[in-house]
Amino acid sequence: MKVADVFHVKNPEVRALHLTWIAFFITFYVWFNMAPLASSMLKSVDWLTADDLRLFAICNVALTIPARIIVGMALDRFGPRRVFSVLMVLMSIPALVFAFGNTMTQLLVSRLVLSSIGASFVVGIHMTAMWFKPRDIGFAEGFYAGWGNFGSAAAAITLPTIALHMYGGEDGWRWAIAQSAIVMAAYGVYYWFAITDGPVGTVHRKPRKAVALEVSSWGDMIKLILWTIPLVGVLGILVWRIENMGYLSATGAAICYAVIVAIVCYQIIQILRVNIPLLKQGVPEDDKYPFNSVAALNSTYFANFGAELAVVSMLPMFFEETWSLSATAAGLIAASFAFVNLVARPMGGLVSDRMGNRRFVMLSYMFGISVGFALMALMNSSWPLIIAVGITVFTSFFVQGAEGATFGIIPSIKRRLTGQISGMAGAYGNVGAVVYLTIFTFVTSTQFFYIIAGGAFISWLLCMMWLKEPESGFADEYQVSSVDLQIEEEERRRQAAATT
Amino acid sequence: MKIMIAYDGSRNARLALAQTITMFRDLKPVITLVAVAENPRDITSVNEDMFQEELNDLKRHIAEAMEVCEREQISAENMLLEGDARKMLLFAAEKKVHPDMLVIARHSHEPDGGFIARSLTYFVDELDYMTFGSVSSFLARRIQCPLLILPSR
């Protein structure tokens, strides 16, 4: 498949790709419809404070991880088409509630529920995987992810304009959010009828769903347990923060903590149940894979996608306050961060494929991120705006390229477990977002950028130590048995001819 | 004379095999056909069936090529590997086959379509070229045995 093939809309698989990235685009548009309107909300709703909005920003990425788990199960049962449609229609409800919410509780809960929409990424990846041949799939998924992610930029660009100029008035932001929700619901219905799960005639195979990731050694199992705890455990931070800000009673918080601990314990028990029998038997040498690489990639996704989600949620306001711009202009400029997605993310995957050394590509990208965010931290109102925009674009080029590079390595760690490994790494992106946004409620924008730069640098160090260049398939050799027999027969005939 | 051919069953690869046999027949070559099943760059496990399909295709292509060699009375072996085509070919040559010569067919990307499609393809090819992306240039830089690159016609 060449890049140019994306214009051949008549091909069913290209059509499916376009339908799917647009769906993903819309879900991202709705997911990030709050950040660009934050200042309008503050102006029109008198009881809202900036701290509340920071809290909403955390809620906005909170339940994505549990939602991923549920969506993963649903995918195996119902296939991506139905799941995507239902997800879009269902999630338009909390979006509408948020649009017309009049109390703190309504806004908070609807944002929390709406955060489940982030699980749409997995659905589309599944859909894409069903349509394309293995050799084209890397490009197709990169294209899907990059163009779909652009939804957050589109929201930042268009929403302030829609809110201020199309609707206008006090409640302009409400109508703008409501409009995005209604469009999403409508597209969800359309998607149901417009697409099939894979080319016609594909049987939707239910994959063997392992409940936990397999590992290769006892040490790796300990590491896996350690790396599993934050996946759900990170929600504890959120509960603590909500309680701190006084929106949750001590009893309510205790119940939430108990639930989180229970889920974490359940996950650990599953890990033990899956792995102890395997490890007791002993894992054959050629079936081993280094868990350290998985850990390193978790950290990279934490530091790049997590940073992206966090930065997208705060950048419009940062520009607005620092350079005292209008909401529309700030939205446009902040969108430059996500605009780069269109090229950078597919390119990250492409560069990772093309260079001989994926590890080197990953390291370079992570280093670039830490430099970029450190530069962003230096920015203040005395800097010319154009330079600031340039640095923002530069940084985001590395951030999104690194996302592409992360998912460029994942498929070659251990092919049998790719689905689970990528699920874990993807979830770590959300863990990163929750952690960063929680930190953001305590610090100024400048300190925040330094912290993100530090996170990327730590991830770079981890990659230096742990990430191994994937040596895919060096152990897997297939012999073509029928042909093998032919060769042997030939040899025998030749020998027989030689002796006579 | 041990000749290794990177073989993927494409038209170019078949031509390369035919050419190799024509050129080196008198040296009584032992031809090793090496095919690489590329890992799907996919991050789900949905695509397993398609990968198996591709693997079976490759096996069939190799079986056909072996028949051709047999008809031409050239002794041939084969090997099917899984992974990144460039690295696996390098690995097979250095560690497994130790050929006296490696033969690969260069792919031609004839751009088709309109102006936008052409320039996009051109850009990507250029990127390929800059980052030694294509199989032939990757091997040309690294392989430690004589390398014969057959241009496609």
XYZ file of C-alpha atoms in Angstrom:
653
model
C 0.000 0.000 0.000
C 1.307 3.403 -0.914
C 0.522 6.621 0.865
C -1.396 7.761 -2.173
C -3.878 4.906 -1.764
C -5.755 6.865 0.875
C -7.399 8.739 -1.988
C -8.878 5.599 -3.524
C -12.107 5.964 -1.622
C -13.780 3.383 -3.830
C -11.731 0.607 -2.251
C -13.809 -0.848 0.550
C -10.896 -0.997 2.989
C -9.914 2.617 2.356
C -13.543 3.604 2.775
C -13.634 1.731 6.076
C -10.450 3.488 7.162
C -11.959 6.888 6.441
C -15.257 6.088 8.149
C -13.381 4.835 11.187
C -10.924 7.686 11.590
C -13.772 10.158 11.275
C -15.612 8.336 14.055
C -12.488 8.445 16.200
C -12.024 12.098 15.268
C -15.528 12.954 16.470
C -15.084 11.111 19.752
C -11.872 13.031 20.386
C -13.609 16.252 19.429
C -16.225 15.638 22.094
C -13.674 14.362 24.595
C -11.734 17.643 24.500
C -14.615 20.043 24.060
C -14.084 21.634 27.463
C -10.544 23.034 27.392
C -11.085 25.573 24.594
C -14.291 26.811 26.224
C -12.878 27.005 29.748
C -12.628 30.778 29.810
C -16.149 31.273 28.408
C -17.454 28.904 31.072
C -15.713 30.879 33.790
C -17.266 34.079 32.492
C -20.814 32.821 32.197
C -21.120 30.537 35.224
C -20.462 32.637 38.299
C -19.884 29.830 40.829
C -17.174 28.097 38.776
C -13.548 28.647 39.731
C -10.353 27.896 37.835
C -9.639 25.136 40.350
C -12.942 23.467 39.483
C -11.959 23.454 35.843
C -8.639 21.861 36.679
C -10.528 19.182 38.540
C -12.821 18.642 35.532
C -9.720 18.242 33.387
C -8.589 15.341 35.590
C -12.069 13.813 35.602
C -11.955 14.053 31.849
C -9.272 11.341 31.677
C -10.140 9.396 34.824
C -12.438 6.563 33.826
C -10.819 5.906 30.467
C -8.810 2.997 31.830
C -11.717 1.031 33.338
C -13.699 1.855 30.209
C -10.935 0.329 28.091
C -11.293 -2.926 29.989
C -15.064 -3.013 29.514
C -14.790 -1.998 25.868
C -12.188 -4.725 25.327
C -14.645 -7.344 26.555
C -17.446 -5.884 24.478
C -15.235 -5.946 21.384
C -14.752 -9.677 21.697
C -18.468 -10.212 22.153
C -20.007 -7.821 19.639
C -17.316 -6.687 17.201
C -16.054 -3.135 16.620
C -18.929 -1.812 14.488
C -21.615 -2.237 17.140
C -19.326 -1.191 19.989
C -18.294 2.009 18.234
C -21.867 2.977 17.356
C -23.202 2.251 20.819
C -20.286 4.054 22.447
C -20.918 7.188 20.387
C -24.655 7.247 21.008
C -24.314 6.467 24.724
C -21.583 9.007 25.343
C -23.592 11.812 23.780
C -25.825 11.629 26.883
C -23.205 12.729 29.471
C -21.957 15.308 26.966
C -25.451 16.803 26.785
C -25.799 16.656 30.573
C -22.513 18.527 30.854
C -23.648 21.089 28.319
C -26.774 21.974 30.285
C -25.580 21.097 33.801
C -26.351 23.715 36.418
C -24.802 22.268 39.543
C -21.277 21.257 40.421
C -22.342 17.642 40.914
C -23.966 17.432 37.490
C -20.889 18.810 35.777
C -18.476 16.633 37.745
C -20.334 13.361 37.272
C -21.070 13.945 33.593
C -17.379 14.710 32.925
C -16.385 11.559 34.796
C -18.753 9.400 32.757
C -17.759 11.157 29.551
C -14.109 10.227 30.146
C -15.022 6.672 29.070
C -15.085 7.962 25.513
C -11.307 7.729 25.415
C -11.689 3.990 24.966
C -12.795 4.621 21.381
C -9.159 4.404 20.289
C -9.069 0.656 20.878
C -12.295 0.071 18.961
C -11.060 1.791 15.843
C -7.710 0.020 15.997
C -9.608 -3.267 16.016
C -11.722 -2.196 13.100
C -8.667 -1.128 11.111
C -6.917 -4.400 11.864
C -9.832 -6.349 10.407
C -9.711 -4.552 7.080
C -6.073 -4.395 6.097
C -3.476 -6.892 5.005
C -0.659 -7.417 7.507
C 1.847 -5.559 5.368
C -0.281 -2.408 5.177
C -1.561 -2.414 8.680
C 1.177 -0.341 10.265
C 0.490 2.560 7.959
C -3.278 2.196 8.234
C -3.236 2.264 12.017
C -0.788 5.174 12.093
C -3.020 7.122 9.748
C -6.081 6.290 11.808
C -4.457 7.288 15.091
C -2.890 10.476 13.775
C -5.922 11.826 11.949
C -8.328 10.777 14.678
C -6.227 12.447 17.362
C -6.513 15.620 15.352
C -10.064 15.813 16.724
C -8.754 17.489 19.846
C -7.122 20.195 17.719
C -10.261 20.633 15.665
C -12.194 21.151 18.887
C -9.709 23.771 20.040
C -9.893 25.589 16.695
C -13.613 25.548 16.042
C -15.398 25.456 19.385
C -14.613 29.007 20.574
C -15.752 30.354 17.212
C -18.944 28.312 17.311
C -19.627 29.321 20.897
C -18.918 33.037 20.495
C -20.007 33.806 16.957
C -22.504 31.165 15.876
C -24.505 30.998 19.085
C -23.097 33.851 21.106
C -24.450 35.116 24.384
C -24.205 33.700 27.873
C -24.960 30.127 26.930
C -22.982 29.935 23.702
C -20.567 27.398 25.162
C -23.469 25.174 26.216
C -24.850 25.052 22.693
C -21.413 24.466 21.196
C -20.859 21.412 23.413
C -24.393 20.182 22.833
C -23.904 20.486 19.100
C -20.780 18.314 19.177
C -22.687 15.707 21.211
C -25.593 15.626 18.779
C -23.285 15.305 15.778
C -21.577 12.402 17.523
C -24.828 10.588 18.226
C -25.922 11.055 14.617
C -22.619 9.749 13.289
C -22.887 6.777 15.635
C -26.184 5.823 14.039
C -24.739 6.344 10.551
C -21.644 4.254 11.374
C -23.832 1.316 12.367
C -25.253 1.131 8.853
C -22.266 2.340 6.841
C -19.657 -0.258 7.695
C -19.183 -3.958 8.338
C -16.725 -5.732 10.623
C -14.008 -6.437 8.112
C -14.548 -7.238 4.426
C -17.818 -9.004 3.656
C -17.421 -12.651 4.502
C -15.074 -12.134 7.414
C -16.010 -14.313 10.326
C -15.618 -12.405 13.526
C -13.311 -14.663 15.448
C -13.349 -14.428 19.190
C -9.710 -14.181 20.210
C -8.448 -16.269 23.101
C -8.838 -13.751 25.853
C -6.146 -14.230 28.421
C -7.017 -12.532 31.687
C -3.462 -11.401 32.338
C -0.211 -10.930 30.487
C 2.134 -13.914 30.337
C 5.701 -13.307 31.466
C 8.955 -15.232 31.123
C 10.504 -15.266 34.577
C 9.738 -14.801 38.270
C 11.487 -11.451 38.277
C 9.369 -10.306 35.351
C 6.237 -11.345 37.215
C 7.151 -9.110 40.143
C 7.759 -6.273 37.691
C 4.440 -6.911 35.977
C 2.626 -6.744 39.320
C 4.401 -3.498 40.175
C 3.493 -2.022 36.800
C -0.115 -3.213 37.059
C -0.850 -1.472 40.356
C -0.822 2.114 38.957
C -3.227 1.217 36.137
C -6.229 1.361 38.431
C -4.414 2.606 41.509
C -3.949 5.981 39.876
C -7.659 6.588 40.374
C -6.841 6.757 44.082
C -5.073 10.070 43.397
C -8.229 11.374 41.797
C -10.434 10.327 44.707
C -8.011 11.945 47.131
C -8.024 15.152 45.112
C -11.819 15.327 44.864
C -12.092 14.697 48.584
C -9.499 17.398 49.254
C -11.467 19.926 47.277
C -14.527 19.072 49.301
C -16.775 17.416 46.743
C -16.728 14.017 48.373
C -17.415 13.003 51.972
C -14.890 10.918 53.901
C -17.227 7.918 53.737
C -17.644 8.253 49.994
C -13.883 8.464 49.557
C -13.361 5.387 51.716
C -15.819 3.430 49.574
C -14.018 4.545 46.395
C -10.644 3.541 47.852
C -12.015 0.137 48.806
C -13.318 -0.449 45.295
C -9.984 0.569 43.768
C -8.014 -1.682 46.120
C -10.384 -4.560 45.347
C -9.875 -4.147 41.592
C -6.095 -3.978 41.967
C -6.086 -7.110 44.142
C -8.254 -8.893 41.584
C -5.805 -7.999 38.809
C -2.839 -9.220 40.858
C -4.606 -12.496 41.640
C -5.256 -12.964 37.916
C -1.595 -12.365 37.134
C -0.575 -14.976 39.682
C -3.174 -17.437 38.426
C -2.026 -17.135 34.834
C 1.705 -17.079 35.417
C 2.538 -19.355 38.351
C 1.619 -22.587 36.513
C 3.506 -21.420 33.422
C 6.623 -20.442 35.332
C 6.622 -23.665 37.331
C 6.654 -25.585 34.070
C 9.465 -23.352 32.881
C 9.286 -21.100 29.838
C 11.305 -22.417 26.891
C 14.311 -20.234 26.038
C 13.069 -19.234 22.593
C 9.686 -18.179 23.918
C 11.055 -15.672 26.383
C 10.653 -11.964 25.975
C 12.080 -9.157 28.104
C 9.414 -7.502 30.237
C 11.782 -4.577 30.706
C 11.031 -3.477 27.161
C 7.314 -3.422 27.969
C 8.028 -1.378 31.092
C 10.151 1.075 29.094
C 7.380 1.517 26.523
C 4.809 2.011 29.274
C 6.979 4.838 30.520
C 7.336 6.386 27.057
C 3.610 6.378 26.482
C 3.111 7.796 29.960
C 5.498 10.597 29.076
C 4.258 11.319 25.561
C 0.557 10.532 25.243
C -0.036 11.365 28.902
C 1.705 14.687 28.374
C -0.299 15.310 25.218
C -3.649 14.725 26.931
C -2.597 16.903 29.837
C -1.185 19.707 27.700
C -4.164 19.745 25.341
C -6.362 20.302 28.405
C -4.429 23.326 29.665
C -2.775 24.942 26.666
C -5.649 27.201 25.495
C -5.908 28.776 28.916
C -2.130 29.094 29.193
C -1.930 31.100 25.973
C -4.963 33.155 26.852
C -3.575 34.187 30.229
C 0.073 34.598 29.287
C -0.394 36.698 26.171
C -3.887 37.991 27.071
C -5.450 36.818 23.831
C -9.072 36.281 22.938
C -10.523 32.799 23.449
C -10.705 32.239 19.708
C -7.091 33.186 19.040
C -5.843 31.146 21.983
C -7.800 28.148 20.767
C -6.264 28.488 17.334
C -2.745 28.711 18.698
C -3.204 25.901 21.189
C -4.489 23.816 18.331
C -1.080 24.087 16.698
C -0.003 21.541 19.293
C -2.453 18.954 18.052
C -2.398 20.107 14.437
C 0.935 18.441 13.957
C -0.785 15.102 14.586
C -1.780 14.891 10.960
C 1.825 14.378 9.958
C 3.842 13.674 13.073
C 2.222 10.521 14.370
C 2.151 8.562 11.116
C 5.674 9.850 10.522
C 6.861 8.530 13.884
C 5.737 5.077 12.864
C 7.234 5.509 9.406
C 10.630 6.624 10.682
C 10.648 3.779 13.189
C 9.934 1.340 10.345
C 12.470 2.840 7.986
C 15.490 3.268 10.210
C 17.381 0.117 10.941
C 17.242 0.790 14.642
C 13.905 1.312 16.394
C 15.486 1.790 19.791
C 17.550 4.704 18.557
C 14.475 6.345 17.033
C 12.572 5.990 20.308
C 15.452 7.448 22.317
C 15.850 10.410 19.991
C 12.171 11.200 20.193
C 12.067 11.029 23.990
C 15.069 13.297 24.226
C 13.421 15.728 21.838
C 10.319 15.820 24.048
C 12.250 16.707 27.162
C 14.104 19.471 25.323
C 10.860 20.779 23.811
C 8.952 20.970 27.086
C 11.941 22.528 28.838
C 11.836 25.249 26.179
C 8.088 25.669 26.676
C 8.723 26.130 30.371
C 11.009 29.054 29.580
C 8.281 30.856 27.659
C 6.631 33.910 29.157
C 4.763 36.988 27.989
C 7.958 38.797 26.995
C 8.565 36.229 24.256
C 7.171 37.060 20.840
C 4.072 35.003 20.194
C 5.358 33.575 16.934
C 8.405 32.043 18.639
C 6.160 30.516 21.272
C 4.015 28.952 18.584
C 7.133 27.639 16.843
C 8.343 25.969 20.021
C 4.897 24.516 20.642
C 4.854 22.972 17.179
C 8.412 21.677 17.599
C 7.531 20.019 20.902
C 4.351 18.469 19.656
C 6.183 17.116 16.628
C 8.339 15.112 18.991
C 5.503 14.187 21.340
C 3.352 12.724 18.614
C 6.236 11.212 16.729
C 7.180 9.414 19.924
C 3.652 8.016 20.162
C 4.056 6.619 16.679
C 7.473 5.235 17.556
C 6.139 3.582 20.721
C 3.531 1.730 18.742
C 6.173 0.978 16.137
C 8.053 -1.179 18.621
C 5.152 -2.824 20.428
C 4.221 -5.311 17.686
C 7.725 -6.712 17.575
C 8.233 -7.447 21.267
C 6.185 -10.632 21.298
C 3.711 -11.149 18.539
C 1.511 -13.544 20.466
C 0.923 -10.963 23.189
C 0.819 -7.796 21.122
C -2.802 -7.043 21.957
C -2.215 -7.183 25.683
C 1.084 -5.301 25.608
C -0.399 -2.468 23.571
C -3.411 -2.380 25.877
C -1.119 -1.917 28.833
C 0.985 0.777 27.162
C -2.129 2.577 25.946
C -3.584 2.579 29.440
C -0.345 4.071 30.705
C -0.991 7.074 28.493
C -4.084 7.719 30.579
C -2.250 7.067 33.821
C 0.193 9.740 32.700
C -2.620 12.173 31.948
C -4.237 11.673 35.367
C -0.922 12.047 37.187
C 0.139 15.133 35.227
C -3.215 16.850 35.508
C -3.313 16.181 39.246
C 0.110 17.761 39.567
C -1.179 20.647 37.469
C -3.733 21.511 40.146
C -0.840 22.394 42.472
C 1.634 24.217 40.240
C 1.892 27.061 37.767
C 2.050 26.440 34.017
C 5.806 27.051 33.922
C 6.546 24.539 36.678
C 4.161 22.163 34.976
C 6.136 22.226 31.743
C 9.332 21.557 33.681
C 7.680 18.561 35.331
C 6.566 17.126 31.986
C 10.067 17.664 30.604
C 11.435 15.834 33.639
C 8.993 12.972 33.067
C 10.131 12.622 29.473
C 13.750 12.675 30.574
C 13.163 9.927 33.148
C 11.445 7.880 30.463
C 14.452 8.458 28.221
C 16.719 7.104 30.980
C 14.474 4.058 31.437
C 14.621 3.399 27.709
C 18.401 3.689 27.800
C 18.539 1.016 30.487
C 15.679 -1.290 29.619
C 14.604 -1.020 26.039
C 16.124 -3.706 23.852
C 16.093 -3.530 20.108
C 13.342 -6.016 19.279
C 14.795 -9.001 17.480
C 11.631 -10.283 15.980
C 11.398 -13.846 14.904
C 15.050 -14.757 15.105
C 14.020 -17.947 16.764
C 11.025 -18.726 14.603
C 12.045 -20.693 11.576
C 9.545 -22.456 9.494
C 10.437 -25.351 7.314
C 8.240 -25.935 4.349
C 7.550 -29.539 5.098
C 6.265 -30.776 1.752
C 9.201 -29.173 -0.010
C 11.586 -30.540 2.583
C 10.432 -34.026 1.742
C 10.968 -33.298 -1.940
C 14.539 -32.237 -1.275
C 15.269 -35.353 0.693
C 13.835 -37.463 -2.087
C 15.943 -35.647 -4.650
C 19.022 -36.211 -2.560
C 18.264 -39.891 -2.318
C 17.720 -40.159 -6.049
C 20.937 -38.292 -6.719
C 22.872 -40.542 -4.384
C 21.285 -43.593 -5.938
C 22.307 -42.315 -9.363
C 25.865 -41.689 -8.118
C 26.335 -45.188 -6.711
C 25.182 -46.997 -9.853
C 28.805 -21.781 -5.530
C 26.164 -21.021 -2.956
C 23.620 -18.421 -3.947
C 21.009 -17.000 -1.627
C 17.950 -15.369 -3.140
C 15.575 -13.149 -1.223
C 12.292 -14.484 -2.485
C 8.806 -13.196 -1.810
C 6.907 -14.679 -4.725
C 6.365 -11.339 -6.427
C 6.839 -10.924 -10.159
C 10.217 -9.314 -9.593
C 11.381 -12.156 -7.387
C 10.336 -14.750 -9.954
C 12.218 -12.879 -12.640
C 15.254 -12.680 -10.388
C 15.195 -16.429 -9.842
C 14.927 -17.079 -13.561
C 17.787 -14.673 -14.290
C 19.974 -16.187 -11.622
C 19.456 -19.647 -13.023
C 20.192 -18.428 -16.541
C 23.357 -16.603 -15.528
C 24.924 -19.044 -13.108
C 23.710 -22.395 -14.348
C 27.205 -23.457 -15.416
C 28.635 -22.938 -11.943
C 26.429 -25.687 -10.510
C 24.947 -23.348 -7.915
C 23.145 -24.381 -4.774
C 20.314 -21.913 -4.471
C 18.859 -21.047 -1.090
C 15.515 -19.326 -1.289
C 14.877 -17.199 1.771
C 11.432 -15.776 2.357
C 10.551 -13.478 5.208
C 7.041 -13.219 6.576
C 6.803 -9.662 7.812
C 5.300 -9.169 11.206
C 2.060 -7.322 10.882
C 2.690 -3.914 12.420
C -0.562 -4.295 14.199
C -1.269 -3.679 17.847
C -4.216 -5.984 18.269
C -4.440 -9.725 17.976
C -7.300 -9.504 15.498
C -5.120 -9.895 12.477
C -3.716 -13.341 13.258
C -5.767 -15.040 10.526
C -4.533 -12.701 7.841
C -0.970 -13.250 8.948
C -1.416 -17.001 8.692
C -2.861 -16.466 5.226
C 0.194 -14.505 4.203
C 2.420 -17.202 5.636
C 0.603 -19.852 3.618
C 0.944 -17.741 0.479
C 4.681 -17.510 1.042
C 4.942 -21.248 1.579
C 3.075 -21.819 -1.664
C 5.326 -19.396 -3.547
C 8.401 -21.133 -2.209
C 7.056 -24.528 -3.128
C 6.464 -23.249 -6.681
C 9.975 -21.844 -6.856
C 11.412 -25.131 -5.650
C 9.548 -26.884 -8.447
C 11.051 -24.481 -10.945
C 14.528 -25.269 -9.637
C 13.823 -28.949 -9.830
C 12.673 -28.652 -13.422
C 15.847 -26.798 -14.250
C 17.849 -29.407 -12.318
C 19.328 -26.906 -9.948
C 19.701 -28.038 -6.360
C 17.851 -25.751 -4.039
C 17.071 -25.272 -0.376
C 14.640 -22.911 1.274
C 14.121 -21.072 4.475
C 11.150 -19.169 5.819
C 11.736 -16.599 8.516
C 9.508 -14.263 10.418
C 10.220 -10.666 11.310
C 11.548 -7.489 9.749
C 12.487 -8.391 6.183
C 15.708 -6.385 6.092
C 17.105 -7.589 9.380
C 16.067 -11.171 8.832
C 17.701 -11.350 5.404
C 20.899 -9.960 6.879
C 20.683 -12.428 9.732
C 20.014 -15.369 7.443
C 22.964 -14.497 5.235
C 25.431 -13.889 8.074
C 24.407 -16.583 10.511
C 22.647 -19.345 8.640
C 23.337 -19.628 4.957
C 26.819 -18.112 4.471
C 26.246 -17.698 0.733
C 28.915 -16.805 -1.810
C 26.480 -14.328 -3.263
C 23.165 -12.783 -2.338
C 20.621 -11.940 -5.013
C 17.747 -9.544 -4.448
C 15.237 -8.031 -6.816
C 14.833 -4.324 -6.471
C 11.277 -3.191 -6.179
C 10.165 -0.431 -8.405
C 7.584 1.925 -7.110
C 6.060 3.282 -10.253
C 3.877 6.087 -8.988
C 0.447 6.167 -10.509
C -2.574 8.345 -10.006
C -2.905 12.094 -10.082
C -0.520 14.862 -9.194
C -1.112 14.719 -5.433
C -0.768 10.958 -5.294
C 2.420 11.102 -7.348
C 4.072 13.753 -5.254
C 3.095 11.966 -2.027
C 4.581 8.734 -3.279
C 7.639 10.579 -4.443
C 8.050 12.164 -1.035
C 7.770 8.857 0.785
C 10.226 7.214 -1.609
C 12.615 10.052 -0.974
C 12.267 9.476 2.757
C 12.964 5.814 2.114
C 16.081 6.773 0.261
C 17.283 9.128 2.981
C 16.805 6.662 5.783
C 18.072 3.645 3.808
C 14.631 2.222 4.172
C 14.295 -0.128 1.280
C 15.495 -3.682 1.603
C 18.069 -3.438 -1.166
C 19.798 -0.330 0.131
C 19.770 -1.579 3.706
C 21.473 -4.789 2.658
C 23.839 -3.020 0.276
C 25.234 -1.087 3.212
C 25.584 -3.995 5.565
C 25.947 -7.341 3.907
C 29.357 -9.006 4.019
C 29.135 -11.011 0.826
C 28.858 -10.067 -2.845
C 25.414 -8.700 -3.562
C 23.625 -8.766 -6.876
C 20.687 -6.405 -7.216
C 18.483 -7.156 -10.169
C 16.461 -4.186 -11.324
C 12.874 -4.934 -12.179
C 11.769 -4.606 -15.737
